[in-house]
mmCIF file of C-alpha atoms in Angstrom:
data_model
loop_
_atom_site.group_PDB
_atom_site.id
_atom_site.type_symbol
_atom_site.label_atom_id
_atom_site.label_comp_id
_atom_site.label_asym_id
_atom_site.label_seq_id
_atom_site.Cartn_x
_atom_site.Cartn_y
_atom_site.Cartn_z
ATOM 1 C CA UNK H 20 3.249 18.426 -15.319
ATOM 2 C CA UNK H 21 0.513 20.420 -14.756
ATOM 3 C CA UNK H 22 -1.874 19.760 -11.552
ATOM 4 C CA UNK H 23 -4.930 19.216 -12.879
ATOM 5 C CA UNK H 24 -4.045 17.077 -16.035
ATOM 6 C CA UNK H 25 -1.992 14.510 -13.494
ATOM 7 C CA UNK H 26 -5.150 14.911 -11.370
ATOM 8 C CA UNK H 27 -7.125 13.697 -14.396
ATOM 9 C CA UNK H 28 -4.732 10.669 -15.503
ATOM 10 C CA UNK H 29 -4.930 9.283 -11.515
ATOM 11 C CA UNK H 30 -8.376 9.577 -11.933
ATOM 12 C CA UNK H 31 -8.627 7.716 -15.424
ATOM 13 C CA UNK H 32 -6.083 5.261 -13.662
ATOM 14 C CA UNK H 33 -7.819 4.294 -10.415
ATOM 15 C CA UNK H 34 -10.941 4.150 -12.309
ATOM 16 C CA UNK H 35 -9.645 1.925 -14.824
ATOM 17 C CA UNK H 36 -10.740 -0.871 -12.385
ATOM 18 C CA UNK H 37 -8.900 -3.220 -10.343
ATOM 19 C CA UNK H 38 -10.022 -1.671 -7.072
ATOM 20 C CA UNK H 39 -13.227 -1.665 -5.857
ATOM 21 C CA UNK H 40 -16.400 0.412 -6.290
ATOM 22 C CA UNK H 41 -16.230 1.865 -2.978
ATOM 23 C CA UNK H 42 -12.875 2.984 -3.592
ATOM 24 C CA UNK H 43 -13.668 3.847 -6.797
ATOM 25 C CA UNK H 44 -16.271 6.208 -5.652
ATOM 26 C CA UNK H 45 -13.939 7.870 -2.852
ATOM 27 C CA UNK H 46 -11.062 8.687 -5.485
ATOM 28 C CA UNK H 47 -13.529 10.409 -7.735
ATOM 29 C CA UNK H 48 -15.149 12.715 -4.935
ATOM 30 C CA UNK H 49 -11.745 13.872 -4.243
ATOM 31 C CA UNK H 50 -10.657 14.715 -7.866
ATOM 32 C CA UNK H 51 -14.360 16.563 -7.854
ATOM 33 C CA UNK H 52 -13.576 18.115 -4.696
ATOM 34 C CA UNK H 53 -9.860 19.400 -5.967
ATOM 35 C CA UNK H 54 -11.293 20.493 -9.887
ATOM 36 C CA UNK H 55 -10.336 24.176 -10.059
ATOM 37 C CA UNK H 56 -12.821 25.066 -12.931
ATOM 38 C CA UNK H 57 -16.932 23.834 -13.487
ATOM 39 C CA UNK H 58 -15.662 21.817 -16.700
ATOM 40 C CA UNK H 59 -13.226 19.754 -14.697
ATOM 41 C CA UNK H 60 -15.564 19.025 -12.472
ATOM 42 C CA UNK H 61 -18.002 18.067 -15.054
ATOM 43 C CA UNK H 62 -15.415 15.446 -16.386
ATOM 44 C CA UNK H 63 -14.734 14.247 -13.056
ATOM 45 C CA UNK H 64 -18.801 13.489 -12.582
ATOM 46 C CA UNK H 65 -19.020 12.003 -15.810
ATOM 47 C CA UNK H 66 -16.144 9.390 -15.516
ATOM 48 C CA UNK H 67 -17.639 8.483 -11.857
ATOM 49 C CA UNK H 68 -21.050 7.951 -13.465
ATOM 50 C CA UNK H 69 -19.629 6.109 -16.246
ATOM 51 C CA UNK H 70 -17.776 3.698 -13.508
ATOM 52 C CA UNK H 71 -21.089 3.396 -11.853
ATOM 53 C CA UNK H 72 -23.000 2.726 -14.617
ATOM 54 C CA UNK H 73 -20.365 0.055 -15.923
ATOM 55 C CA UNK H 74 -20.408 -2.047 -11.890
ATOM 56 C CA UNK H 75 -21.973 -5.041 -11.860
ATOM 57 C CA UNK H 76 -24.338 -6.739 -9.555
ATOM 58 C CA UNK H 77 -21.625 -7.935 -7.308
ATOM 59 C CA UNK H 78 -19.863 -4.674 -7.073
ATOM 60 C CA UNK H 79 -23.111 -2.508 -6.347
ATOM 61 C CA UNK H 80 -24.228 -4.900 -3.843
ATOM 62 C CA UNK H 81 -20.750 -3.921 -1.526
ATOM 63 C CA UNK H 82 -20.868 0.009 -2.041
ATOM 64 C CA UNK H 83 -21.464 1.159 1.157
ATOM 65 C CA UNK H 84 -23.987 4.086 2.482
ATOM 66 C CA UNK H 85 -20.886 6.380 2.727
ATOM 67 C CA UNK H 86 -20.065 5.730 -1.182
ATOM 68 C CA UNK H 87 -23.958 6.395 -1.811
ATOM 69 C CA UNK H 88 -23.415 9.859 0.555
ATOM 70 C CA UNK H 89 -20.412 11.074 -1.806
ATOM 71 C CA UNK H 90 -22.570 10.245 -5.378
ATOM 72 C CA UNK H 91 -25.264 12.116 -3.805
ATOM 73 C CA UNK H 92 -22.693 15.373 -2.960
ATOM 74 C CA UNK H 93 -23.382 15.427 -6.958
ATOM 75 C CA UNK H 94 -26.728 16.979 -7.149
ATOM 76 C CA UNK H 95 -25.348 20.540 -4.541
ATOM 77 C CA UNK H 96 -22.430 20.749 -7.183
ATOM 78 C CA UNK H 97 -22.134 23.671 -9.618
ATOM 79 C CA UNK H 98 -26.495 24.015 -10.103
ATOM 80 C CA UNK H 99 -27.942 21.865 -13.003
ATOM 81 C CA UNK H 100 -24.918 19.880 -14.227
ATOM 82 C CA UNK H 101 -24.581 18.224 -10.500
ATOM 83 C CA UNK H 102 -27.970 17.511 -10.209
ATOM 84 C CA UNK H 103 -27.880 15.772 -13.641
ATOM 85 C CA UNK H 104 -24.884 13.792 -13.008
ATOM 86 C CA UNK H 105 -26.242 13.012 -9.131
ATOM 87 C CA UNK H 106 -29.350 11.614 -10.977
ATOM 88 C CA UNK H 107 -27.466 9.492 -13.563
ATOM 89 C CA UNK H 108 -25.170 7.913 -10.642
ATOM 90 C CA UNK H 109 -27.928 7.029 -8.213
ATOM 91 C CA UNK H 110 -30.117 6.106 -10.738
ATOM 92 C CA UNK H 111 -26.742 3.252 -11.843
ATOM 93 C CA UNK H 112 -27.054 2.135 -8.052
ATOM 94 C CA UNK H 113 -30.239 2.386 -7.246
ATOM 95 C CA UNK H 114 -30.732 -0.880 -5.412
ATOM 96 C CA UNK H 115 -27.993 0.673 -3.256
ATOM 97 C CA UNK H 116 -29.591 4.728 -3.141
ATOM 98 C CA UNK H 117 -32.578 4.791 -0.698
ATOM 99 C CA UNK H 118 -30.895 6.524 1.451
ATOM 100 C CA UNK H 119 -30.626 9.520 -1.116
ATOM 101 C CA UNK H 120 -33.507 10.110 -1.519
ATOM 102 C CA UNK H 121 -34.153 12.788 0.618
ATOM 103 C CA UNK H 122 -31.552 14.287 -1.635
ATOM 104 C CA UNK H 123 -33.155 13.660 -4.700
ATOM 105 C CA UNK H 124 -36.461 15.151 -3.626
ATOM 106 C CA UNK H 125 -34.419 18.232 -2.379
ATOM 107 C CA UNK H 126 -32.349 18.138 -5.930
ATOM 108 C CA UNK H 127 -35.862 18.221 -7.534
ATOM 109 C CA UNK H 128 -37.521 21.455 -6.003
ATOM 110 C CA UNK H 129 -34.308 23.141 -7.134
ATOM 111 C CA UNK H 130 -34.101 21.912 -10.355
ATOM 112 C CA UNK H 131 -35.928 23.895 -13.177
ATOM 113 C CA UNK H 132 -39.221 21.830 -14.275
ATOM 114 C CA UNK H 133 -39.076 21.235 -18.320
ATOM 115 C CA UNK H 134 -40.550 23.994 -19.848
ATOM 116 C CA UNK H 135 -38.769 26.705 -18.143
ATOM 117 C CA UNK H 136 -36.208 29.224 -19.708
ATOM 118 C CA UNK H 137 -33.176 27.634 -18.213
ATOM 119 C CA UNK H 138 -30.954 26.669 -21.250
ATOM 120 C CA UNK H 139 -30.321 22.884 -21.028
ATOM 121 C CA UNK H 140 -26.995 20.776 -20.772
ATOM 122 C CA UNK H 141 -25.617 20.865 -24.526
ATOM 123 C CA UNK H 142 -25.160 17.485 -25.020
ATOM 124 C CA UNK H 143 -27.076 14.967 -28.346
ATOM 125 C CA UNK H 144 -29.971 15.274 -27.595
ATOM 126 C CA UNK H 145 -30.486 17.897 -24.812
ATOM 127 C CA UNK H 146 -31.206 16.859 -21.446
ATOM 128 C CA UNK H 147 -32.971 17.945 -18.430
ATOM 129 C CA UNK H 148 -31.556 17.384 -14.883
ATOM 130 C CA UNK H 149 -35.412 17.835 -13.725
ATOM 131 C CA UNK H 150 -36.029 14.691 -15.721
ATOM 132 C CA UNK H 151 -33.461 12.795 -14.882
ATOM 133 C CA UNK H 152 -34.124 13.576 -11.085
ATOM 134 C CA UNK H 153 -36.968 12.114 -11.376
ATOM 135 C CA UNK H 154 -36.177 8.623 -13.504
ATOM 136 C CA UNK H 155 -33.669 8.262 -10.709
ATOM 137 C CA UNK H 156 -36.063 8.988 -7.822
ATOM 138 C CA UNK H 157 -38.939 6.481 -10.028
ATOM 139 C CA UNK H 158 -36.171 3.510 -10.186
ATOM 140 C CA UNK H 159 -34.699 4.265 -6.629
ATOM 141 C CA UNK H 160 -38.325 4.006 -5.132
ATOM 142 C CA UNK H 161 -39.282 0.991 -7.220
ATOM 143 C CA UNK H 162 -36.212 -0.752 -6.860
ATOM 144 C CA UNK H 163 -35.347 -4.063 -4.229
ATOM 145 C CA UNK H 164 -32.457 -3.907 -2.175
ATOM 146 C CA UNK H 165 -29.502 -5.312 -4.220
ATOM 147 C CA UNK H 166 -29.354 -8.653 -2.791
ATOM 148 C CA UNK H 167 -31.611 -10.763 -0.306
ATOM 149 C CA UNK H 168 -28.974 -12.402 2.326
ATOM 150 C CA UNK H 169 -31.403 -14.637 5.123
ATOM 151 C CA UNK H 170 -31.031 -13.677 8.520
ATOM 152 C CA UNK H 171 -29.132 -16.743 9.712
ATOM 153 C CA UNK H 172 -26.019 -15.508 7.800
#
């Protein structure tokens, strides 16, 4: 069987829940980091932002900084199509994403504004990773912390 289509079935398998988010998110960053071509990669970003965007309150609330560190690996990845997938996963856990914001902000002066001559992700309709930089930096900055524990526990 060939590498990189068991590579994608593990993926689709440990994603398929029944583990947590955390884990979730670690298993993912590996198949990114092991993707031999751009378009695997690509896949690989979109099935981790589809888990993310699919967690619920519960789950968010326990993904650690370290999880948030490995979404955020997204926007240095392979130019425009990282930094639109990093956007689209921190913007899913953005209770959880303060910390990337540094990232974002970097993400953003590299991105090309809308407007530019950069041809845009071909997807219905087009998109621009400058935009969604920027709905993910709006709804990280806006955002509350997940959940409010008191002190005493």
């Amino acid at each position: 069987m060939n590498i990189g289509l068991f590579s994608l079935i593990a993926g689709l398998l440990s994603m398929a829940g029944g583990r947590d988010l955390n884990a979730d998110v670690q298993s993912a960053h590996q198949l990114i980091e092991q993707s031999r071509t751009a378009n695997d990669r690509a896949n690989h970003m979109r099935q981790l932002v589809e888990r993310l965007s699919k967690a619920g309150p519960d789950e968010v609330d326990k993904l650690n900084d370290a999880s948030v560190a490995l979404v955020a690996e997204m926007l240095k990845r392979d130019g425009e199509i990282g930094r639109f997938y990093g956007g689209l996963g921190l913007s899913a856990v953005s209770c959880r994403a303060k910390s990337a914001l540094p990232d974002l902000r970097l993400a953003l002066s590299e991105a090309a504004p809308v407007g530019s001559e950069v041809d845009w992700i071909t997807v219905s309709p087009a998109v621009s990773p400058y935009e969604e930089i920027q709905r993910a930096i709006a709804k990280i900055e806006a955002d509350r912390p997940c959940s409010v524990r008191p002190d005493f526990l």
